[in-house]
Amino acid sequence: MKHHEHDRLRAWLVEDTGSEEEADRLLPVVERLRRLPHPTIDPAKRAIATRLLIREHRARQAEHRLHGRPQQSVVCIDDDPAMLDLIVLVLKNRGFEVSGATSGYAGLELIANVRPDLVLLDLMLPDLDGWDVYQRMKADKDMRTVPVIIVSAKAQKIDKELGLNIAKVQDYVTKPFSPTELVQSINKVLGQSDRASA
Amino acid sequence: MTDEEIALSIQQGNSEALAELAERHYGLLMGYLYRVLNGDRQQAEDLVQETFMKVAREIEHYSYPRPFKPWLYAIALNLARNHYRNGNQRAAARNDVPDKLPDGAEPIETEVMRRGEAEQMMALLRKLPDQQREAIVLRYLEEFSQAEIAEVLNVPVGTVKSRVSLGLSRLRTLMQENDKR
């Protein structure tokens, strides 16, 4: 292995492990890992695949020109009516179809009726806790695939860690947030969601 | 043009620009999916195509000027995770190690030896928890920064570090056990 490659890998390991000793211990592992061969792709296959992509994009654009861009629907559950109004206004301006509820039970009913593409969920609600709403969604066969973004003033690191790593919500936006931040999070989640392409 | 500028031009209607994105990322993404899918080459090929089809359909959800590459890999990873959640993952066959080895042509004995080593390494990677394997492959084979990995996996940078460190330590132990045999 070339000297500079060795140094570069070691620097990454120090950054990842926080320890020079640990980096030296793990360096041979990474060096062996990097000797793994790379799978090749038949250029003819890739050329066909690329033509299909271009055709798909053109078809999608033609569909949008004919029928307009399909509106994606969002349900927002927040106990603060002023916050709810603000989110509805921001998202309607960006072309989303939005409906809102100020309690957990009302929110679950709304999700069952609307079958939205995405749910924005506050954690502090007057009846059910936001996590209870989330659990009930996951236990319901029709709701479990709907992506959820937690939008909460509960800014403690533990809540965010719990949300993203344990409960596995799609994203977590902490209040106060900017409209751009919220829309970016929604677009990111909808862009990754299978439902978006269904 | 940067990836982000190309994505923006596709959003604005330039469908042909998809060819440039595919040229830049198709092969790399194939390598990534091949490794996170435990060496299932056919499945990696299917999913790389599915990922790009999703890009063609959903490019309006990309927010310029956010980095494009983590967005692309997050889509791919999501598809791969659905795939292993649905229990579709096949046991990788021994001959699933790619035909082409790096560094060009080599004497046949060396090639056979390297092939064996690659098969062993893929088998050890397969033993890691999915989350650790995903992070390690992004970091040390795809050369993503910690921040880029955090974006792809949608976790804090601290979680990326711990997944990489724990995964590499586990891989080291597995390698040592394997070498003793």
mmCIF file of C-alpha atoms in Angstrom:
data_model
loop_
_atom_site.group_PDB
_atom_site.id
_atom_site.type_symbol
_atom_site.label_atom_id
_atom_site.label_comp_id
_atom_site.label_asym_id
_atom_site.label_seq_id
_atom_site.Cartn_x
_atom_site.Cartn_y
_atom_site.Cartn_z
ATOM 1 C CA MET A 1 0.000 0.000 0.000
ATOM 2 C CA LYS A 2 1.249 3.455 -0.855
ATOM 3 C CA HIS A 3 2.427 5.535 2.067
ATOM 4 C CA HIS A 4 -0.052 8.369 1.603
ATOM 5 C CA GLU A 5 -2.974 5.895 1.405
ATOM 6 C CA HIS A 6 -1.836 4.346 4.700
ATOM 7 C CA ASP A 7 -1.691 7.797 6.353
ATOM 8 C CA ARG A 8 -5.070 8.804 4.982
ATOM 9 C CA LEU A 9 -6.780 5.665 6.320
ATOM 10 C CA ARG A 10 -5.097 6.079 9.680
ATOM 11 C CA ALA A 11 -6.290 9.711 9.898
ATOM 12 C CA TRP A 12 -9.895 8.601 9.231
ATOM 13 C CA LEU A 13 -9.589 5.913 11.893
ATOM 14 C CA VAL A 14 -8.316 8.420 14.441
ATOM 15 C CA GLU A 15 -11.254 10.671 13.551
ATOM 16 C CA ASP A 16 -13.741 7.776 13.917
ATOM 17 C CA THR A 17 -12.373 6.156 17.068
ATOM 18 C CA GLY A 18 -10.857 9.211 18.800
ATOM 19 C CA SER A 19 -7.756 7.209 19.651
ATOM 20 C CA GLU A 20 -4.399 6.728 17.892
ATOM 21 C CA GLU A 21 -3.913 3.393 19.604
ATOM 22 C CA GLU A 22 -7.309 2.125 18.441
ATOM 23 C CA ALA A 23 -6.605 3.450 14.939
ATOM 24 C CA ASP A 24 -3.378 1.416 14.768
ATOM 25 C CA ARG A 25 -5.236 -1.669 16.000
ATOM 26 C CA LEU A 26 -7.920 -1.345 13.325
ATOM 27 C CA LEU A 27 -5.748 -0.212 10.406
ATOM 28 C CA PRO A 28 -4.998 -3.768 9.135
ATOM 29 C CA VAL A 29 -8.747 -4.482 9.102
ATOM 30 C CA VAL A 30 -9.448 -1.473 6.908
ATOM 31 C CA GLU A 31 -6.495 -2.255 4.629
ATOM 32 C CA ARG A 32 -7.851 -5.753 4.009
ATOM 33 C CA LEU A 33 -11.328 -4.393 3.508
ATOM 34 C CA ARG A 34 -10.086 -2.057 0.790
ATOM 35 C CA ARG A 35 -8.625 -4.946 -1.170
ATOM 36 C CA LEU A 36 -12.168 -6.126 -1.907
ATOM 37 C CA PRO A 37 -12.757 -6.091 -5.665
ATOM 38 C CA HIS A 38 -15.331 -3.817 -7.219
ATOM 39 C CA PRO A 39 -18.182 -5.359 -9.226
ATOM 40 C CA THR A 40 -18.180 -4.337 -12.866
ATOM 41 C CA ILE A 41 -21.175 -3.244 -14.901
ATOM 42 C CA ASP A 42 -21.666 -4.140 -18.518
ATOM 43 C CA PRO A 43 -21.543 -0.751 -20.372
ATOM 44 C CA ALA A 44 -24.259 -1.916 -22.784
ATOM 45 C CA LYS A 45 -26.578 -2.715 -19.849
ATOM 46 C CA ARG A 46 -25.883 0.674 -18.319
ATOM 47 C CA ALA A 47 -26.607 2.432 -21.605
ATOM 48 C CA ILE A 48 -30.004 0.696 -21.817
ATOM 49 C CA ALA A 49 -30.710 1.546 -18.176
ATOM 50 C CA THR A 50 -29.864 5.209 -18.824
ATOM 51 C CA ARG A 51 -32.223 5.382 -21.808
ATOM 52 C CA LEU A 52 -34.995 3.964 -19.602
ATOM 53 C CA LEU A 53 -34.323 6.656 -16.991
ATOM 54 C CA ILE A 54 -34.559 9.452 -19.511
ATOM 55 C CA ARG A 55 -37.775 7.984 -20.907
ATOM 56 C CA GLU A 56 -39.228 7.690 -17.388
ATOM 57 C CA HIS A 57 -38.395 11.313 -16.579
ATOM 58 C CA ARG A 58 -39.935 12.545 -19.844
ATOM 59 C CA ALA A 59 -43.081 10.502 -19.209
ATOM 60 C CA ARG A 60 -43.317 11.958 -15.714
ATOM 61 C CA GLN A 61 -42.986 15.487 -17.055
ATOM 62 C CA ALA A 62 -45.626 14.870 -19.733
ATOM 63 C CA GLU A 63 -47.953 13.558 -17.017
ATOM 64 C CA HIS A 64 -47.380 16.689 -14.948
ATOM 65 C CA ARG A 65 -48.094 18.904 -17.970
ATOM 66 C CA LEU A 66 -51.358 17.071 -18.652
ATOM 67 C CA HIS A 67 -52.708 16.665 -15.141
ATOM 68 C CA GLY A 68 -50.686 19.157 -13.102
ATOM 69 C CA ARG A 69 -48.256 18.125 -10.419
ATOM 70 C CA PRO A 70 -49.945 15.640 -8.070
ATOM 71 C CA GLN A 71 -50.506 17.186 -4.661
ATOM 72 C CA GLN A 72 -49.041 15.291 -1.766
ATOM 73 C CA SER A 73 -51.025 15.241 1.425
ATOM 74 C CA VAL A 74 -49.739 15.933 4.901
ATOM 75 C CA VAL A 75 -51.503 15.542 8.244
ATOM 76 C CA CYS A 76 -50.167 17.773 11.008
ATOM 77 C CA ILE A 77 -50.952 16.999 14.658
ATOM 78 C CA ASP A 78 -50.118 19.843 17.051
ATOM 79 C CA ASP A 79 -51.955 21.008 20.176
ATOM 80 C CA ASP A 80 -51.084 24.670 19.542
ATOM 81 C CA PRO A 81 -53.669 26.088 17.076
ATOM 82 C CA ALA A 82 -51.369 29.014 16.158
ATOM 83 C CA MET A 83 -48.526 26.628 15.288
ATOM 84 C CA LEU A 84 -50.925 24.428 13.351
ATOM 85 C CA ASP A 85 -52.172 27.425 11.322
ATOM 86 C CA LEU A 86 -48.599 28.461 10.572
ATOM 87 C CA ILE A 87 -47.589 24.994 9.340
ATOM 88 C CA VAL A 88 -50.757 24.701 7.234
ATOM 89 C CA LEU A 89 -50.055 28.101 5.651
ATOM 90 C CA VAL A 90 -46.406 27.307 4.900
ATOM 91 C CA LEU A 91 -47.175 23.916 3.368
ATOM 92 C CA LYS A 92 -50.205 25.064 1.338
ATOM 93 C CA ASN A 93 -48.006 27.781 -0.162
ATOM 94 C CA ARG A 94 -45.567 25.049 -1.232
ATOM 95 C CA GLY A 95 -48.300 23.044 -2.977
ATOM 96 C CA PHE A 96 -49.112 20.435 -0.318
ATOM 97 C CA GLU A 97 -52.609 19.441 0.673
ATOM 98 C CA VAL A 98 -52.644 19.838 4.467
ATOM 99 C CA SER A 99 -55.087 18.963 7.203
ATOM 100 C CA GLY A 100 -54.584 19.340 10.930
ATOM 101 C CA ALA A 101 -55.699 18.049 14.323
ATOM 102 C CA THR A 102 -54.998 19.401 17.806
ATOM 103 C CA SER A 103 -55.206 16.136 19.749
ATOM 104 C CA GLY A 104 -53.889 12.611 19.436
ATOM 105 C CA TYR A 105 -57.207 10.807 19.002
ATOM 106 C CA ALA A 106 -58.473 13.356 16.456
ATOM 107 C CA GLY A 107 -55.146 13.037 14.629
ATOM 108 C CA LEU A 108 -55.410 9.238 14.400
ATOM 109 C CA GLU A 109 -58.928 9.541 13.024
ATOM 110 C CA LEU A 110 -57.745 12.085 10.468
ATOM 111 C CA ILE A 111 -54.868 9.840 9.347
ATOM 112 C CA ALA A 112 -57.284 6.907 8.936
ATOM 113 C CA ASN A 113 -59.599 9.043 6.785
ATOM 114 C CA VAL A 114 -57.069 11.000 4.721
ATOM 115 C CA ARG A 115 -54.410 8.283 4.237
ATOM 116 C CA PRO A 116 -51.739 11.006 3.940
ATOM 117 C CA ASP A 117 -48.311 10.748 2.329
ATOM 118 C CA LEU A 118 -46.715 12.048 5.537
ATOM 119 C CA VAL A 119 -47.524 12.922 9.164
ATOM 120 C CA LEU A 120 -46.021 15.802 11.155
ATOM 121 C CA LEU A 121 -46.346 14.899 14.826
ATOM 122 C CA ASP A 122 -45.911 17.015 17.945
ATOM 123 C CA LEU A 123 -44.917 15.088 21.076
ATOM 124 C CA MET A 124 -46.832 17.064 23.677
ATOM 125 C CA LEU A 125 -50.548 16.538 23.068
ATOM 126 C CA PRO A 126 -53.471 16.958 25.494
ATOM 127 C CA ASP A 127 -54.826 13.394 25.408
ATOM 128 C CA LEU A 128 -52.407 10.867 23.953
ATOM 129 C CA ASP A 129 -48.663 11.460 24.122
ATOM 130 C CA GLY A 130 -47.100 11.894 20.632
ATOM 131 C CA TRP A 131 -45.205 8.615 21.100
ATOM 132 C CA ASP A 132 -48.527 6.855 21.842
ATOM 133 C CA VAL A 133 -49.907 8.184 18.569
ATOM 134 C CA TYR A 134 -46.790 6.899 16.820
ATOM 135 C CA GLN A 135 -47.086 3.457 18.458
ATOM 136 C CA ARG A 136 -50.747 3.185 17.452
ATOM 137 C CA MET A 137 -49.875 4.126 13.874
ATOM 138 C CA LYS A 138 -47.204 1.435 13.753
ATOM 139 C CA ALA A 139 -49.660 -1.124 15.130
ATOM 140 C CA ASP A 140 -52.189 -0.351 12.397
ATOM 141 C CA LYS A 141 -51.706 -2.164 9.079
ATOM 142 C CA ASP A 142 -52.948 0.796 7.009
ATOM 143 C CA MET A 143 -50.987 3.473 8.870
ATOM 144 C CA ARG A 144 -47.686 1.756 9.604
ATOM 145 C CA THR A 145 -46.075 2.670 6.274
ATOM 146 C CA VAL A 146 -46.892 6.392 6.530
ATOM 147 C CA PRO A 147 -43.641 8.275 7.209
ATOM 148 C CA VAL A 148 -43.583 10.419 10.354
ATOM 149 C CA ILE A 149 -41.583 13.539 11.149
ATOM 150 C CA ILE A 150 -41.547 14.579 14.798
ATOM 151 C CA VAL A 151 -41.969 18.362 15.106
ATOM 152 C CA SER A 152 -41.403 19.185 18.734
ATOM 153 C CA ALA A 153 -40.143 21.759 21.211
ATOM 154 C CA LYS A 154 -38.741 18.861 23.256
ATOM 155 C CA ALA A 155 -35.194 19.632 22.271
ATOM 156 C CA GLN A 156 -33.452 17.242 24.654
ATOM 157 C CA LYS A 157 -30.865 15.121 22.905
ATOM 158 C CA ILE A 158 -32.413 11.999 24.403
ATOM 159 C CA ASP A 159 -35.767 12.652 22.673
ATOM 160 C CA LYS A 160 -34.116 13.088 19.313
ATOM 161 C CA GLU A 161 -31.921 10.012 19.811
ATOM 162 C CA LEU A 162 -34.960 8.013 20.910
ATOM 163 C CA GLY A 163 -36.976 9.231 17.943
ATOM 164 C CA LEU A 164 -34.396 8.625 15.249
ATOM 165 C CA ASN A 165 -32.657 5.510 16.539
ATOM 166 C CA ILE A 166 -35.116 3.603 18.689
ATOM 167 C CA ALA A 167 -38.579 4.552 17.444
ATOM 168 C CA LYS A 168 -37.160 5.042 13.920
ATOM 169 C CA VAL A 169 -39.198 8.068 12.882
ATOM 170 C CA GLN A 170 -38.091 9.405 9.501
ATOM 171 C CA ASP A 171 -36.903 12.790 10.780
ATOM 172 C CA TYR A 172 -36.982 15.118 13.776
ATOM 173 C CA VAL A 173 -37.445 18.905 13.501
ATOM 174 C CA THR A 174 -36.967 20.967 16.643
ATOM 175 C CA LYS A 175 -39.138 24.039 17.309
ATOM 176 C CA PRO A 176 -38.527 26.835 16.584
ATOM 177 C CA PHE A 177 -37.757 26.004 12.959
ATOM 178 C CA SER A 178 -37.691 27.973 9.732
ATOM 179 C CA PRO A 179 -40.226 27.209 6.959
ATOM 180 C CA THR A 180 -37.298 26.178 4.720
ATOM 181 C CA GLU A 181 -36.052 23.717 7.343
ATOM 182 C CA LEU A 182 -39.488 22.110 7.608
ATOM 183 C CA VAL A 183 -40.007 21.891 3.834
ATOM 184 C CA GLN A 184 -36.509 20.471 3.318
ATOM 185 C CA SER A 185 -37.203 17.785 5.897
ATOM 186 C CA ILE A 186 -40.554 16.924 4.238
ATOM 187 C CA ASN A 187 -38.991 16.774 0.764
ATOM 188 C CA LYS A 188 -36.146 14.630 2.051
ATOM 189 C CA VAL A 189 -38.515 12.146 3.676
ATOM 190 C CA LEU A 190 -40.963 12.071 0.755
ATOM 191 C CA GLY A 191 -38.054 11.658 -1.643
ATOM 192 C CA GLN A 192 -36.849 8.607 0.268
ATOM 193 C CA SER A 193 -40.242 7.127 0.954
ATOM 194 C CA ASP A 194 -41.492 4.221 -1.111
ATOM 195 C CA ARG A 195 -44.974 5.612 -0.823
ATOM 196 C CA ALA A 196 -43.873 8.621 -2.820
ATOM 197 C CA SER A 197 -43.279 6.477 -5.884
ATOM 198 C CA ALA A 198 -46.189 4.117 -5.390
ATOM 199 C CA MET B 1 -21.002 21.022 -13.443
ATOM 200 C CA THR B 2 -21.525 19.741 -9.932
ATOM 201 C CA ASP B 3 -23.966 16.907 -9.150
ATOM 202 C CA GLU B 4 -26.204 19.469 -7.476
ATOM 203 C CA GLU B 5 -26.292 21.692 -10.588
ATOM 204 C CA ILE B 6 -27.096 18.674 -12.761
ATOM 205 C CA ALA B 7 -29.941 17.655 -10.426
ATOM 206 C CA LEU B 8 -31.281 21.201 -10.595
ATOM 207 C CA SER B 9 -31.185 21.175 -14.397
ATOM 208 C CA ILE B 10 -33.126 17.863 -14.417
ATOM 209 C CA GLN B 11 -35.702 19.461 -12.129
ATOM 210 C CA GLN B 12 -35.967 22.240 -14.696
ATOM 211 C CA GLY B 13 -36.739 19.751 -17.457
ATOM 212 C CA ASN B 14 -33.367 18.629 -18.853
ATOM 213 C CA SER B 15 -34.031 14.868 -18.904
ATOM 214 C CA GLU B 16 -30.823 14.141 -20.864
ATOM 215 C CA ALA B 17 -28.765 15.267 -17.854
ATOM 216 C CA LEU B 18 -29.784 12.027 -16.122
ATOM 217 C CA ALA B 19 -27.208 10.313 -18.335
ATOM 218 C CA GLU B 20 -24.422 12.347 -16.712
ATOM 219 C CA LEU B 21 -25.622 11.467 -13.192
ATOM 220 C CA ALA B 22 -25.768 7.797 -14.160
ATOM 221 C CA GLU B 23 -22.281 8.013 -15.691
ATOM 222 C CA ARG B 24 -20.895 9.438 -12.428
ATOM 223 C CA HIS B 25 -22.718 7.300 -9.881
ATOM 224 C CA TYR B 26 -24.084 4.092 -11.403
ATOM 225 C CA GLY B 27 -20.943 2.013 -10.904
ATOM 226 C CA LEU B 28 -20.153 3.378 -7.443
ATOM 227 C CA LEU B 29 -23.680 2.816 -6.239
ATOM 228 C CA MET B 30 -23.577 -0.703 -7.647
ATOM 229 C CA GLY B 31 -20.448 -1.363 -5.542
ATOM 230 C CA TYR B 32 -22.116 0.029 -2.446
ATOM 231 C CA LEU B 33 -25.314 -2.008 -2.853
ATOM 232 C CA TYR B 34 -23.319 -5.120 -3.698
ATOM 233 C CA ARG B 35 -21.534 -4.873 -0.358
ATOM 234 C CA VAL B 36 -24.476 -3.938 1.845
ATOM 235 C CA LEU B 37 -26.525 -6.699 0.202
ATOM 236 C CA ASN B 38 -23.856 -9.202 1.240
ATOM 237 C CA GLY B 39 -22.489 -9.820 -2.218
ATOM 238 C CA ASP B 40 -25.760 -10.476 -4.034
ATOM 239 C CA ARG B 41 -24.769 -9.155 -7.431
ATOM 240 C CA GLN B 42 -28.079 -9.646 -9.243
ATOM 241 C CA GLN B 43 -29.984 -7.922 -6.476
ATOM 242 C CA ALA B 44 -27.486 -5.043 -6.401
ATOM 243 C CA GLU B 45 -27.968 -4.554 -10.149
ATOM 244 C CA ASP B 46 -31.754 -4.536 -9.758
ATOM 245 C CA LEU B 47 -31.666 -2.075 -6.883
ATOM 246 C CA VAL B 48 -29.232 0.339 -8.521
ATOM 247 C CA GLN B 49 -31.635 0.548 -11.461
ATOM 248 C CA GLU B 50 -34.595 0.953 -9.109
ATOM 249 C CA THR B 51 -32.744 3.741 -7.286
ATOM 250 C CA PHE B 52 -32.129 5.674 -10.487
ATOM 251 C CA MET B 53 -35.727 5.143 -11.618
ATOM 252 C CA LYS B 54 -36.810 6.659 -8.315
ATOM 253 C CA VAL B 55 -34.462 9.585 -8.931
ATOM 254 C CA ALA B 56 -36.056 10.085 -12.375
ATOM 255 C CA ARG B 57 -39.544 10.044 -10.858
ATOM 256 C CA GLU B 58 -38.856 11.931 -7.646
ATOM 257 C CA ILE B 59 -36.180 14.456 -8.552
ATOM 258 C CA GLU B 60 -38.543 17.296 -7.538
ATOM 259 C CA HIS B 61 -38.055 16.227 -3.910
ATOM 260 C CA TYR B 62 -34.347 16.975 -4.065
ATOM 261 C CA SER B 63 -33.678 20.368 -2.422
ATOM 262 C CA TYR B 64 -30.979 22.302 -4.261
ATOM 263 C CA PRO B 65 -28.233 23.078 -3.122
ATOM 264 C CA ARG B 66 -28.145 20.295 -0.535
ATOM 265 C CA PRO B 67 -25.455 17.702 -1.331
ATOM 266 C CA PHE B 68 -26.828 15.330 -3.971
ATOM 267 C CA LYS B 69 -24.756 12.242 -3.222
ATOM 268 C CA PRO B 70 -26.100 11.597 0.311
ATOM 269 C CA TRP B 71 -29.650 12.071 -1.056
ATOM 270 C CA LEU B 72 -28.988 9.472 -3.765
ATOM 271 C CA TYR B 73 -27.417 6.963 -1.365
ATOM 272 C CA ALA B 74 -30.236 7.438 1.163
ATOM 273 C CA ILE B 75 -32.733 6.377 -1.520
ATOM 274 C CA ALA B 76 -30.595 3.351 -2.375
ATOM 275 C CA LEU B 77 -30.169 2.382 1.258
ATOM 276 C CA ASN B 78 -33.881 2.700 1.915
ATOM 277 C CA LEU B 79 -34.587 0.315 -0.951
ATOM 278 C CA ALA B 80 -31.906 -2.088 0.297
ATOM 279 C CA ARG B 81 -33.374 -2.014 3.811
ATOM 280 C CA ASN B 82 -36.871 -2.731 2.493
ATOM 281 C CA HIS B 83 -35.313 -5.585 0.649
ATOM 282 C CA TYR B 84 -33.751 -7.145 3.728
ATOM 283 C CA ARG B 85 -36.784 -6.368 5.856
ATOM 284 C CA ASN B 86 -38.945 -8.293 3.407
ATOM 285 C CA GLY B 87 -36.640 -11.256 3.839
ATOM 286 C CA ASN B 88 -35.704 -11.274 0.170
ATOM 287 C CA GLN B 89 -32.015 -11.497 0.768
ATOM 288 C CA ARG B 90 -30.555 -14.563 -0.823
ATOM 289 C CA ALA B 91 -27.535 -16.336 0.554
ATOM 290 C CA ALA B 92 -24.672 -15.035 -1.534
ATOM 291 C CA ALA B 93 -23.131 -17.696 -3.678
ATOM 292 C CA ARG B 94 -19.409 -18.287 -3.608
ATOM 293 C CA ASN B 95 -19.127 -17.361 -7.256
ATOM 294 C CA ASP B 96 -20.831 -14.025 -6.575
ATOM 295 C CA VAL B 97 -17.434 -12.399 -6.069
ATOM 296 C CA PRO B 98 -16.998 -10.027 -9.022
ATOM 297 C CA ASP B 99 -15.149 -11.153 -12.095
ATOM 298 C CA LYS B 100 -12.885 -8.191 -12.304
ATOM 299 C CA LEU B 101 -10.247 -7.707 -9.659
ATOM 300 C CA PRO B 102 -8.464 -4.378 -9.170
ATOM 301 C CA ASP B 103 -5.005 -3.606 -10.534
ATOM 302 C CA GLY B 104 -5.580 -5.267 -13.912
ATOM 303 C CA ALA B 105 -4.290 -8.637 -15.075
ATOM 304 C CA GLU B 106 -2.315 -10.787 -12.653
ATOM 305 C CA PRO B 107 -0.763 -14.269 -12.654
ATOM 306 C CA ILE B 108 -3.485 -16.874 -12.214
ATOM 307 C CA GLU B 109 -2.125 -18.058 -8.796
ATOM 308 C CA THR B 110 -2.289 -14.521 -7.411
ATOM 309 C CA GLU B 111 -5.764 -14.043 -8.781
ATOM 310 C CA VAL B 112 -7.006 -17.294 -7.215
ATOM 311 C CA MET B 113 -5.489 -16.272 -3.877
ATOM 312 C CA ARG B 114 -7.086 -12.823 -4.011
ATOM 313 C CA ARG B 115 -10.423 -14.292 -5.003
ATOM 314 C CA GLY B 116 -10.305 -16.534 -1.934
ATOM 315 C CA GLU B 117 -9.410 -13.598 0.288
ATOM 316 C CA ALA B 118 -12.255 -11.515 -1.164
ATOM 317 C CA GLU B 119 -14.753 -14.314 -0.571
ATOM 318 C CA GLN B 120 -13.603 -14.635 3.036
ATOM 319 C CA MET B 121 -13.837 -10.891 3.593
ATOM 320 C CA MET B 122 -17.355 -10.738 2.129
ATOM 321 C CA ALA B 123 -18.348 -13.628 4.406
ATOM 322 C CA LEU B 124 -17.028 -11.737 7.449
ATOM 323 C CA LEU B 125 -18.764 -8.498 6.426
ATOM 324 C CA ARG B 126 -21.984 -10.505 6.150
ATOM 325 C CA LYS B 127 -21.707 -11.376 9.855
ATOM 326 C CA LEU B 128 -21.872 -7.739 10.962
ATOM 327 C CA PRO B 129 -25.182 -6.134 11.983
ATOM 328 C CA ASP B 130 -26.697 -4.310 8.966
ATOM 329 C CA GLN B 131 -26.296 -0.841 10.514
ATOM 330 C CA GLN B 132 -22.572 -1.353 11.165
ATOM 331 C CA ARG B 133 -21.933 -2.812 7.712
ATOM 332 C CA GLU B 134 -23.763 0.099 6.030
ATOM 333 C CA ALA B 135 -21.657 2.676 7.898
ATOM 334 C CA ILE B 136 -18.319 0.901 7.348
ATOM 335 C CA VAL B 137 -18.879 0.454 3.616
ATOM 336 C CA LEU B 138 -19.827 4.118 3.208
ATOM 337 C CA ARG B 139 -16.814 5.279 5.200
ATOM 338 C CA TYR B 140 -13.964 3.035 4.071
ATOM 339 C CA LEU B 141 -15.043 1.864 0.612
ATOM 340 C CA GLU B 142 -17.128 4.759 -0.695
ATOM 341 C CA GLU B 143 -14.993 7.321 1.183
ATOM 342 C CA PHE B 144 -17.871 9.410 2.552
ATOM 343 C CA SER B 145 -17.205 11.950 5.302
ATOM 344 C CA GLN B 146 -18.811 11.409 8.712
ATOM 345 C CA ALA B 147 -21.267 14.256 7.993
ATOM 346 C CA GLU B 148 -22.263 12.723 4.641
ATOM 347 C CA ILE B 149 -22.854 9.344 6.291
ATOM 348 C CA ALA B 150 -24.943 11.021 9.000
ATOM 349 C CA GLU B 151 -27.061 12.550 6.213
ATOM 350 C CA VAL B 152 -27.487 9.211 4.386
ATOM 351 C CA LEU B 153 -28.335 7.250 7.533
ATOM 352 C CA ASN B 154 -30.292 10.121 9.103
ATOM 353 C CA VAL B 155 -28.477 9.754 12.429
ATOM 354 C CA PRO B 156 -26.168 12.071 14.410
ATOM 355 C CA VAL B 157 -22.420 12.056 13.623
ATOM 356 C CA GLY B 158 -21.757 10.480 17.042
ATOM 357 C CA THR B 159 -23.867 7.469 16.051
ATOM 358 C CA VAL B 160 -21.909 7.157 12.787
ATOM 359 C CA LYS B 161 -18.640 7.067 14.747
ATOM 360 C CA SER B 162 -19.881 4.432 17.148
ATOM 361 C CA ARG B 163 -21.300 2.218 14.374
ATOM 362 C CA VAL B 164 -18.011 2.411 12.463
ATOM 363 C CA SER B 165 -15.823 1.767 15.542
ATOM 364 C CA LEU B 166 -17.931 -1.095 16.883
ATOM 365 C CA GLY B 167 -18.234 -2.646 13.432
ATOM 366 C CA LEU B 168 -14.496 -2.514 12.754
ATOM 367 C CA SER B 169 -13.687 -3.970 16.183
ATOM 368 C CA ARG B 170 -16.115 -6.803 15.544
ATOM 369 C CA LEU B 171 -14.635 -7.340 12.076
ATOM 370 C CA ARG B 172 -11.145 -7.494 13.601
ATOM 371 C CA THR B 173 -12.247 -10.195 16.043
ATOM 372 C CA LEU B 174 -13.919 -12.155 13.245
ATOM 373 C CA MET B 175 -10.780 -11.867 11.091
ATOM 374 C CA GLN B 176 -8.586 -13.124 13.926
ATOM 375 C CA GLU B 177 -10.892 -16.095 14.539
ATOM 376 C CA ASN B 178 -10.918 -16.831 10.825
ATOM 377 C CA ASP B 179 -7.116 -16.599 10.498
ATOM 378 C CA LYS B 180 -6.641 -19.095 13.368
ATOM 379 C CA ARG B 181 -8.598 -21.788 11.481
#
